[in-house]
Amino acid sequence: MTYWLLNAVFLGLVAALVIAVVVRRRSPQLRAIAITMGILLVMTAVFDNVMISVGLVGYSAEAISGAFIGVAPLEDFAYTIAAVVGLPCLWMLLGSRRKDSNA
């Protein structure tokens, strides 16, 4: 199994969450998502490169695409994208569980 195939599962679930949010006519805060995405992608690039460079993690050459940002395979960034897009959508679908104390 390749890392892109594994990523497809996670990104497919995120796509389903996005569709569910759009169908319910809710609008995620795109500016906040974009800012968060930029920050976390930079952090992922830095920390993945450090972890791989010091030998903390390694990847099978047969399971990666061969595209890299530094020494980090491009596939590593899919998890960051899935989290940044998926978590706000999940939050919007689940809604607030608190009861309004002013009611």
Coordinates of C-alpha atoms in Angstrom, one line a residue:
M1 CA 0.0 0.0 0.0
T2 CA 1.3 3.5 -0.9
Y3 CA 1.0 6.5 1.3
W4 CA -1.1 8.2 -1.3
L5 CA -3.6 5.4 -1.1
L6 CA -3.7 5.7 2.7
N7 CA -4.1 9.5 2.3
A8 CA -7.0 9.0 -0.1
V9 CA -9.0 7.4 2.7
F10 CA -8.5 10.3 5.0
L11 CA -9.0 12.9 2.3
G12 CA -12.1 11.1 1.1
L13 CA -13.6 11.3 4.6
V14 CA -12.7 15.0 4.8
A15 CA -14.4 15.6 1.4
A16 CA -17.5 13.9 2.7
L17 CA -17.5 16.3 5.7
V18 CA -17.1 19.3 3.5
I19 CA -20.0 18.1 1.3
A20 CA -22.1 17.6 4.5
V21 CA -21.4 21.1 5.7
V22 CA -22.2 22.6 2.3
V23 CA -25.4 20.7 2.0
R24 CA -26.5 22.0 5.5
R25 CA -25.8 25.5 4.1
R26 CA -23.2 26.3 6.7
S27 CA -20.2 28.3 5.8
P28 CA -16.8 27.5 7.3
Q29 CA -14.6 30.4 8.1
L30 CA -12.4 30.2 5.0
R31 CA -10.0 33.0 6.1
A32 CA -9.3 31.3 9.4
I33 CA -8.8 27.9 7.7
A34 CA -6.4 29.5 5.1
I35 CA -4.3 31.2 7.8
T36 CA -4.2 28.0 9.9
M37 CA -3.4 25.9 6.8
G38 CA -0.4 28.2 6.0
I39 CA 1.0 28.1 9.5
L40 CA 0.6 24.4 10.0
L41 CA 2.0 23.5 6.6
V42 CA 5.1 25.5 7.4
M43 CA 5.4 23.8 10.8
T44 CA 4.9 20.4 9.2
A45 CA 7.6 21.1 6.7
V46 CA 10.0 22.2 9.5
F47 CA 9.3 19.5 12.0
D48 CA 9.0 16.6 9.5
N49 CA 12.4 17.6 8.0
V50 CA 14.0 17.6 11.4
M51 CA 12.5 14.3 12.4
I52 CA 13.5 12.6 9.2
S53 CA 16.9 14.1 9.2
V54 CA 17.8 12.9 12.7
G55 CA 16.4 9.4 11.8
L56 CA 13.4 9.5 14.1
V57 CA 11.1 8.3 11.2
G58 CA 11.8 6.7 7.8
Y59 CA 9.8 5.8 4.7
S60 CA 9.8 2.8 2.4
A61 CA 11.0 4.0 -1.0
E62 CA 8.4 1.8 -2.7
A63 CA 5.5 3.5 -0.8
I64 CA 6.3 7.1 -1.5
S65 CA 5.9 9.1 -4.7
G66 CA 9.4 10.5 -4.8
A67 CA 8.3 14.1 -4.5
F68 CA 9.8 15.9 -1.5
I69 CA 9.8 19.2 0.4
G70 CA 13.3 19.1 1.8
V71 CA 13.6 15.5 2.9
A72 CA 9.9 15.1 3.8
P73 CA 7.8 13.2 1.3
L74 CA 4.9 15.2 -0.1
E75 CA 2.5 12.6 1.2
D76 CA 3.2 13.8 4.8
F77 CA 1.4 17.1 4.2
A78 CA -2.0 15.4 3.4
Y79 CA -2.6 14.8 7.1
T80 CA -2.2 18.4 7.9
I81 CA -4.6 19.4 5.1
A82 CA -7.1 16.8 6.3
A83 CA -7.0 18.0 9.9
V84 CA -7.2 21.7 9.0
V85 CA -10.2 21.3 6.7
G86 CA -11.9 18.3 8.5
L87 CA -11.9 19.5 12.1
P88 CA -13.8 22.8 11.5
C89 CA -16.3 21.0 9.3
L90 CA -16.8 18.3 12.0
W91 CA -17.2 21.0 14.6
M92 CA -19.9 22.8 12.4
L93 CA -21.8 19.5 11.9
L94 CA -21.8 18.6 15.6
G95 CA -22.7 22.1 16.7
S96 CA -22.7 23.4 20.2
R97 CA -23.8 21.0 22.9
R98 CA -24.2 23.8 25.5
K99 CA -27.5 25.1 26.5
D100 CA -27.9 28.8 26.4
S101 CA -28.0 30.1 30.0
N102 CA -29.9 33.2 29.0
A103 CA -32.9 31.4 27.7

